[in-house]
mmCIF file of C-alpha atoms and ligand atoms in Angstrom:
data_model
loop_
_atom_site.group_PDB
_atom_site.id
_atom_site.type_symbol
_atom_site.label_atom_id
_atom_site.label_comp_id
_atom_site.label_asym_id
_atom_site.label_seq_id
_atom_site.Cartn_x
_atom_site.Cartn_y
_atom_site.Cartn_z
ATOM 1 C CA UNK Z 1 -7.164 -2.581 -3.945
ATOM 2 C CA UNK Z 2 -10.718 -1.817 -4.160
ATOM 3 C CA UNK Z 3 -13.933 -3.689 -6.272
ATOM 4 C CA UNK Z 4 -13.416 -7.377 -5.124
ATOM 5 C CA UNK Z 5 -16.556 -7.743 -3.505
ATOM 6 C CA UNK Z 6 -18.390 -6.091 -6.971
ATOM 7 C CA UNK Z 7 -16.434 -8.128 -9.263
ATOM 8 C CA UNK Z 8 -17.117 -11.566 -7.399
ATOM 9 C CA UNK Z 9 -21.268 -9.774 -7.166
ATOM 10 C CA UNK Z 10 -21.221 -9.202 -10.881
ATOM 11 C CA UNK Z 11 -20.504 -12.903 -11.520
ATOM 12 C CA UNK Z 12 -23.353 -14.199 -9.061
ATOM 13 C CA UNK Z 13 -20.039 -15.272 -6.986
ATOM 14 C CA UNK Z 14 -19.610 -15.010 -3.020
ATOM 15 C CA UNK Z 15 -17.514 -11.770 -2.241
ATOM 16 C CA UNK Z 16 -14.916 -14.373 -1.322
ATOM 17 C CA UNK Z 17 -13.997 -15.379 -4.574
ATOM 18 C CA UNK Z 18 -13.648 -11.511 -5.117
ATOM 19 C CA UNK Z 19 -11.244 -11.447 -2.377
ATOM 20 C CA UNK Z 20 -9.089 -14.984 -3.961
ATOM 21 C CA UNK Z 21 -8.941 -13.629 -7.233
ATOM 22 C CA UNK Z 22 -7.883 -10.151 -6.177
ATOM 23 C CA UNK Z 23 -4.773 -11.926 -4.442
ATOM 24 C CA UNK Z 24 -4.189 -13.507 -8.283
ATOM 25 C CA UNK Z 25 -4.050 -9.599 -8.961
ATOM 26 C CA UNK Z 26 -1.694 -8.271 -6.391
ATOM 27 C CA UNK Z 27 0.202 -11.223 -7.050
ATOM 28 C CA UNK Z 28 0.536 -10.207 -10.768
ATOM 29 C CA UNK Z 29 1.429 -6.005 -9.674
ATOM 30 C CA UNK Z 30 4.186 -7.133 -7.392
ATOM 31 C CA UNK Z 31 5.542 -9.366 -10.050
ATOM 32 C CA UNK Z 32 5.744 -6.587 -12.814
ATOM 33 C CA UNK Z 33 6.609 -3.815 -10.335
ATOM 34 C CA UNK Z 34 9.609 -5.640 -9.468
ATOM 35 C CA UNK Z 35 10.089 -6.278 -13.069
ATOM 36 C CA UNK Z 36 10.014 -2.849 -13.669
ATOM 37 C CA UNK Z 37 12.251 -1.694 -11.195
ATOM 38 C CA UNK Z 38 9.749 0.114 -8.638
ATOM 39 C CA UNK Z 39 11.224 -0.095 -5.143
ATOM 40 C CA UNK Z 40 8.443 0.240 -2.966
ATOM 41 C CA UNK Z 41 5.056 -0.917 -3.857
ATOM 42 C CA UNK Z 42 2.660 -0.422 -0.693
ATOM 43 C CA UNK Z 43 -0.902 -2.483 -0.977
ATOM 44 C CA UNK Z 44 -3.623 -1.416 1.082
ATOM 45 C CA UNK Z 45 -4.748 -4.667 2.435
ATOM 46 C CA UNK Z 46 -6.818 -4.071 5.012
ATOM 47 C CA UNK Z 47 -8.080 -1.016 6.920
ATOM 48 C CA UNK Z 48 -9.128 -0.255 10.485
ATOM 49 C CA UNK Z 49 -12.474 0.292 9.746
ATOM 50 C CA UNK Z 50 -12.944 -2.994 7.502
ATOM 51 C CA UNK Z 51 -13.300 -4.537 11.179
ATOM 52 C CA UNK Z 52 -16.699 -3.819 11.006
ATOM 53 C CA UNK Z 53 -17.273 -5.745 8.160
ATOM 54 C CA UNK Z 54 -19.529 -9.143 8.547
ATOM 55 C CA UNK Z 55 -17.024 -11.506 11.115
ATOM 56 C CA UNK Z 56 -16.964 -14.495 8.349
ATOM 57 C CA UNK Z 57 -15.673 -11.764 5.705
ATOM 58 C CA UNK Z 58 -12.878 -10.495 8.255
ATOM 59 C CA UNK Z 59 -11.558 -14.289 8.991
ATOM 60 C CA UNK Z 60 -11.891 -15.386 4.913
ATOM 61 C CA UNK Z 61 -9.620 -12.179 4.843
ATOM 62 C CA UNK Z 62 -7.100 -13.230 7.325
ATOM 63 C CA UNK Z 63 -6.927 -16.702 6.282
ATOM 64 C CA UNK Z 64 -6.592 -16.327 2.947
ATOM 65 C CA UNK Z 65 -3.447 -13.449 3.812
ATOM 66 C CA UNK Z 66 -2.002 -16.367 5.724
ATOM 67 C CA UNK Z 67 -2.505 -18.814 2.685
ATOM 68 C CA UNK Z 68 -1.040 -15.992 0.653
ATOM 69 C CA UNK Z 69 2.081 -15.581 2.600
ATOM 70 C CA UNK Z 70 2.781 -18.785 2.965
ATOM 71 C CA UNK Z 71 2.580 -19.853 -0.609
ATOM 72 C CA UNK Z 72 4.692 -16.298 -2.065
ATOM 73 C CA UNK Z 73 7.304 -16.578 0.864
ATOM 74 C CA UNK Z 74 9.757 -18.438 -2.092
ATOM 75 C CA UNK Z 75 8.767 -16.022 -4.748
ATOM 76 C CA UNK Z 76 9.423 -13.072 -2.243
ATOM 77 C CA UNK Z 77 13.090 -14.560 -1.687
ATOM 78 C CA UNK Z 78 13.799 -15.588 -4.887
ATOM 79 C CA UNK Z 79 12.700 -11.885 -6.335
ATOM 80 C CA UNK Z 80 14.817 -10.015 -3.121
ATOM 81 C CA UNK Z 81 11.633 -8.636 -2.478
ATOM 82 C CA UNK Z 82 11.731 -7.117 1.534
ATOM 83 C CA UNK Z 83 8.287 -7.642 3.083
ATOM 84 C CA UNK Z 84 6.896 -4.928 5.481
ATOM 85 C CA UNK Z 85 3.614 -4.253 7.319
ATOM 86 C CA UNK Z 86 2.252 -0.435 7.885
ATOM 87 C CA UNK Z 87 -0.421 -0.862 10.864
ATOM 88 C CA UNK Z 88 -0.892 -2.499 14.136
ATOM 89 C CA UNK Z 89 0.244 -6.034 14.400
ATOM 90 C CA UNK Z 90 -0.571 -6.767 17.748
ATOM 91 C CA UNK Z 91 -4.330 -6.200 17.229
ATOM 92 C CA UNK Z 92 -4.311 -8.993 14.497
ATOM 93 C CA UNK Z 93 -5.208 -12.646 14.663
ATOM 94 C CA UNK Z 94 -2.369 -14.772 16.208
ATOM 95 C CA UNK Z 95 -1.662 -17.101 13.184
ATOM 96 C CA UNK Z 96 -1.917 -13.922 10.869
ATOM 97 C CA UNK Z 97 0.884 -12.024 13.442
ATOM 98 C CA UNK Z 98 3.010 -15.085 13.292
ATOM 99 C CA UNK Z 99 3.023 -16.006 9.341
ATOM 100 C CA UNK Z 100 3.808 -12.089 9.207
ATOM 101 C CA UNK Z 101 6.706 -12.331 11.501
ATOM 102 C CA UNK Z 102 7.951 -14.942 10.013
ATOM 103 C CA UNK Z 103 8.067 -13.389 6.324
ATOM 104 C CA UNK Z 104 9.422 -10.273 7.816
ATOM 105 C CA UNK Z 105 12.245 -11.787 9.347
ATOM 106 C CA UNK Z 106 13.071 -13.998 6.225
ATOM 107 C CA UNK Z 107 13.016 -11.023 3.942
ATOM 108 C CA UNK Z 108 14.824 -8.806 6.117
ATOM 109 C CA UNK Z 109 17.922 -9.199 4.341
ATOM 110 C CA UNK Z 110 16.866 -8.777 0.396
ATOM 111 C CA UNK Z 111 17.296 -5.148 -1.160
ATOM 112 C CA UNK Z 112 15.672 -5.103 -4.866
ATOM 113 C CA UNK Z 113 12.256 -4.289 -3.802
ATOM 114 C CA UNK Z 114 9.570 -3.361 -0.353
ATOM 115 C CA UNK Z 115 6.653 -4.594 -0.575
ATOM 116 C CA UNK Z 116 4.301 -2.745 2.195
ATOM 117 C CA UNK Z 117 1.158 -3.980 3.273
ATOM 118 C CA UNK Z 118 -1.062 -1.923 4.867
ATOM 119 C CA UNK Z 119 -2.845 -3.848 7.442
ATOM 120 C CA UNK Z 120 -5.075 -2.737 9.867
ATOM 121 C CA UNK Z 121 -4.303 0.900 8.738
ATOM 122 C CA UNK Z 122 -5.387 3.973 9.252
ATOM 123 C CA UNK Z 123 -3.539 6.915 8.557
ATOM 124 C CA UNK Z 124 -4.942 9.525 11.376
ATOM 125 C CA UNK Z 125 -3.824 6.380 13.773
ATOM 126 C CA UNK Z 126 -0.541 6.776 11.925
ATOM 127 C CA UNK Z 127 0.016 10.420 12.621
ATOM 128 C CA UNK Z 128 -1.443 10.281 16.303
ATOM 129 C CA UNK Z 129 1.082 7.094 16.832
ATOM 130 C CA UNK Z 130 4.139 9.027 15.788
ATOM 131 C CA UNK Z 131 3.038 12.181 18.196
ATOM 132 C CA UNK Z 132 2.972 9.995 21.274
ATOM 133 C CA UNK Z 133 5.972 8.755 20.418
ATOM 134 C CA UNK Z 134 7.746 11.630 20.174
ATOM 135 C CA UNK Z 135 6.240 13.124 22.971
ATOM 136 C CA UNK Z 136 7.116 9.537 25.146
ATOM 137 C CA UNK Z 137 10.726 10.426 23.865
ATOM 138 C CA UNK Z 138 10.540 13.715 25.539
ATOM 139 C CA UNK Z 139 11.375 15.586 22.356
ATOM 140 C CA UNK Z 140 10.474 19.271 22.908
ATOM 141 C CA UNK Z 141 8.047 21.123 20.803
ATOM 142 C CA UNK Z 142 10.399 23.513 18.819
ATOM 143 C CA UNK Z 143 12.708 19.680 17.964
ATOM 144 C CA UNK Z 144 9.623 17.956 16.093
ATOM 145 C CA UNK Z 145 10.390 18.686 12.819
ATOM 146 C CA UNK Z 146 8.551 17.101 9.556
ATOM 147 C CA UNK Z 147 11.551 14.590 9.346
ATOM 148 C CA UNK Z 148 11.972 13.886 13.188
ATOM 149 C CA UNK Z 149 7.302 12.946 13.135
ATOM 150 C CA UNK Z 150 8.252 11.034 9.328
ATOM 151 C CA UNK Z 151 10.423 8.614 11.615
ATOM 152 C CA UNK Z 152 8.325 7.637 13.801
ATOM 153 C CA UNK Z 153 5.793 6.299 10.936
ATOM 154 C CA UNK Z 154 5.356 2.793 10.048
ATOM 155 C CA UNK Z 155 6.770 3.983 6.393
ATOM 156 C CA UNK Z 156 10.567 5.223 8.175
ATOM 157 C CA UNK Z 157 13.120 5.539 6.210
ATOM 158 C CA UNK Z 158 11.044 5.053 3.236
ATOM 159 C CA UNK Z 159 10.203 7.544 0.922
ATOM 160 C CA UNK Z 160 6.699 9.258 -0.008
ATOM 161 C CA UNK Z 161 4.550 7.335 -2.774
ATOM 162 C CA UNK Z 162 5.137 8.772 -5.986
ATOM 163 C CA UNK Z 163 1.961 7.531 -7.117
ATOM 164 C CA UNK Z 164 -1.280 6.364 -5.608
ATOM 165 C CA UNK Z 165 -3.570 4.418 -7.344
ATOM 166 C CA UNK Z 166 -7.231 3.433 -6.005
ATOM 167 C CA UNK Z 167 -8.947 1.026 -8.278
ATOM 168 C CA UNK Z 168 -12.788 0.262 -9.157
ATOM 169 C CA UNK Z 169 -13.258 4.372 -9.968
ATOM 170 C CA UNK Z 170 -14.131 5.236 -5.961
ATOM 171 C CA UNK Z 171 -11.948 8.568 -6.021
ATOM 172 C CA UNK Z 172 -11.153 8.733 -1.978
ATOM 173 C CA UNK Z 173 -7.769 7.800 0.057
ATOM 174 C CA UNK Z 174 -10.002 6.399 2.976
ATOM 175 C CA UNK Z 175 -7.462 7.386 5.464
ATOM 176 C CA UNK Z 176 -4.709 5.875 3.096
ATOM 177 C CA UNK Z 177 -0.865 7.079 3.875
ATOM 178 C CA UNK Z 178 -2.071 10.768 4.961
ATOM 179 C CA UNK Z 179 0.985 11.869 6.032
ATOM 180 C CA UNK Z 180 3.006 10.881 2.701
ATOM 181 C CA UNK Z 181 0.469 11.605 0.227
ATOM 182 C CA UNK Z 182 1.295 15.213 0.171
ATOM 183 C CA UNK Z 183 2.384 15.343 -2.878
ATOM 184 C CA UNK Z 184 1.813 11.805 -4.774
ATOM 185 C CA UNK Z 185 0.026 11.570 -8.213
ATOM 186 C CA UNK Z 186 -3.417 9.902 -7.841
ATOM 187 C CA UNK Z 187 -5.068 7.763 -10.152
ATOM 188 C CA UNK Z 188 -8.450 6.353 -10.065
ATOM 189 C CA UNK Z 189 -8.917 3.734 -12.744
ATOM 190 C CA UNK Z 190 -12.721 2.540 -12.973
ATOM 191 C CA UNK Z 191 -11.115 -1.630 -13.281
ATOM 192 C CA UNK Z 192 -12.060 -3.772 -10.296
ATOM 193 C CA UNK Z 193 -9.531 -5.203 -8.360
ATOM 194 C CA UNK Z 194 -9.266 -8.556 -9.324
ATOM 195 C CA UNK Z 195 -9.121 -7.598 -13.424
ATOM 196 C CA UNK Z 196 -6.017 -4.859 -12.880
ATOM 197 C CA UNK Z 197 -3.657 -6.806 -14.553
ATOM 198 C CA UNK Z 198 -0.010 -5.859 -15.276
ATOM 199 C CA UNK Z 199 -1.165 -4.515 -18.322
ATOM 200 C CA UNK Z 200 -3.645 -2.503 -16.436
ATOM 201 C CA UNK Z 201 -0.875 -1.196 -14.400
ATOM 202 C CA UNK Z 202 1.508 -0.441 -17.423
ATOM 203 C CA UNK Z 203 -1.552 1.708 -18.929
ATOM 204 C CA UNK Z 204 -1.473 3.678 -15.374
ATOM 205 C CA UNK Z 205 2.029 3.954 -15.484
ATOM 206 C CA UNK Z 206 2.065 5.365 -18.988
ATOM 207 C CA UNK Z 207 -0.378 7.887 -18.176
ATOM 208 C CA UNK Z 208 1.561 8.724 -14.748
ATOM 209 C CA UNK Z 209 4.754 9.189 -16.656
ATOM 210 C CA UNK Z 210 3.600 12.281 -18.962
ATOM 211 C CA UNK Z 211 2.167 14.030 -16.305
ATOM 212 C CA UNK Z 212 4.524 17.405 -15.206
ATOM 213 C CA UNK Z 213 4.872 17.160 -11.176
ATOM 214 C CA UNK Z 214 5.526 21.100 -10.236
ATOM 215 C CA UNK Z 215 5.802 20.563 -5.726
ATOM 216 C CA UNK Z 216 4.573 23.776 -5.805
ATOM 217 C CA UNK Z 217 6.548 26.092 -8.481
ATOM 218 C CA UNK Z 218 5.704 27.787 -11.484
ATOM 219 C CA UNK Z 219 5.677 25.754 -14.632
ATOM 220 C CA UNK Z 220 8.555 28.071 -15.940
ATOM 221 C CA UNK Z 221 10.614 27.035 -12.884
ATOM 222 C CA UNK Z 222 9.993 23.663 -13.647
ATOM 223 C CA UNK Z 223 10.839 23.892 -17.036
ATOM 224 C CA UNK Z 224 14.524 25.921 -16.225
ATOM 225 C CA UNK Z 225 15.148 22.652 -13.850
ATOM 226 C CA UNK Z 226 14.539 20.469 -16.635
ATOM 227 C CA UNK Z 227 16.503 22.446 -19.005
ATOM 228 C CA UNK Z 228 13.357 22.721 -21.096
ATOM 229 C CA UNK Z 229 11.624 25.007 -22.985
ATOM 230 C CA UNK Z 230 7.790 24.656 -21.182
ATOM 231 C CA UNK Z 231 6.784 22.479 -19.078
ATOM 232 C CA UNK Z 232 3.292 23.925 -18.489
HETATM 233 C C1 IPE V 301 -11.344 -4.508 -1.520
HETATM 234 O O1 IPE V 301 -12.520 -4.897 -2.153
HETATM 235 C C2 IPE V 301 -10.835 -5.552 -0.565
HETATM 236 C C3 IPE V 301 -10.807 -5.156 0.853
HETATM 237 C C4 IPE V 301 -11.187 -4.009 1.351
HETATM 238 C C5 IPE V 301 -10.301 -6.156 1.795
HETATM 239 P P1 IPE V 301 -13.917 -4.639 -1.476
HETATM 240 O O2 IPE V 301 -14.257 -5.804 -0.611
HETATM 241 O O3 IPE V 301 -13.951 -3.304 -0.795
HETATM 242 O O4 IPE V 301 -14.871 -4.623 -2.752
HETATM 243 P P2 IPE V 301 -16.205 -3.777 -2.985
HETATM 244 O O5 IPE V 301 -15.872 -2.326 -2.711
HETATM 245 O O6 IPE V 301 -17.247 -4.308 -2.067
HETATM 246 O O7 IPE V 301 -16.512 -4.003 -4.430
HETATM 247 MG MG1 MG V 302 -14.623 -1.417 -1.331
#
């Protein structure tokens, strides 16, 4: 979710209101992504480097998440939507870690939809994470296995993103799900943040859809799996 703090500059506005009307926007993806049937739907919320961003930035940030999660909690219900967070909770603020506790738990049950954020994320700190915990498990070398290190992620039992989208045309993950990027579909639309509407997203979508995913093969052997003629 990239270009808040350009969209709010571009408007002689304080990156803040960037950073409240992006929320309008991520309010408006879930929505439609759960309208559209999309399962998971992971938002990258906050890195581990955006720490080092000015100290009244990081608390507007972590206030206005609380704010957030407070006001969707209902929506999140009502919609079955199961709330998750990829990243280390216990480095966050205390009223952030409880408000997230407390959606987890009441959304533990529902089943239409997960909605991921990615919170004090970084994908190396993923990877290294799941090694130590294998290797705290004892499991020996020749047992860790792609699936066996894919547990021990905070996306387990998940799968891989299909598609990764990084707005405000930067084209870089930033240390964004490394791991289960392998083989996603990236787009890089040039729309801020805050203006990537639902429409915005259906335009991505549309795109995303006619594209030929090949994991590797041949066109022709993607085209025999599909029973098609050419799929090159
Ligand atoms: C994304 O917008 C929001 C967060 C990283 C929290 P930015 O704040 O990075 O916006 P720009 O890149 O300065 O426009
Ligand atoms: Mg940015």
């Amino acid at each position: 979710m990239d270009g808040n703090g350009r969209w709010a500059t571009s408007r002689g506005l304080p990156r803040s209101e960037g950073h409240r009307a992006g929320t309008e926007a991520a309010r408006g993806v879930v929505t439609r992504c759960r309208e559209l049937g999309i399962r998971h739907l992971t938002l990258y919320t906050f890195s581990k480097e955006n720490w080092g961003r000015p100290a009244d930035e990081v608390k507007f940030l972590f206030d206005l998440l609380v704010r957030f999660l407070n006001r969707e909690l209902d929506t999140l219900l009502q919609q079955s939507i199961r709330f998750l967070v990829l990243g280390e909770m216990a480095d966050l603020p205390l009223a952030t870690r409880k408000v997230l506790s407390h959606v987890i738990g009441k959304t533990a049950h529902c089943t239409e939809m997960t909605l991921n954020l990615a919170l004090n994320y970084s994908g190396r700190e993923e990877v290294l994470r799941a090694c130590r915990r294998l290797i705290a498990q004892g499991v020996p070398p020749e047992a860790v296995t792609e699936e066996r290190l894919a547990a021990e992620l905070y996306t387990a039992g998940q799968p891989d993103p299909d598609l990764i989208i990084r707005t405000s045309g930067e084209m870089r993950l930033s240390g964004y799900l490394l791991w289960q990027s392998a083989y996603s579909e990236f787009a890089f639309p040039d729309t801020l943040w805050p203006d990537f509407t639902p429409a915005a997203l259906d335009a991505v979508l549309a795109e995303f859809k006619g594209r030929t995913r090949r994991f590797g093969l041949t066109g022709e052997q993607v085209a025999a799996t599909r029973g098609e003629k050419d799929a090159s």
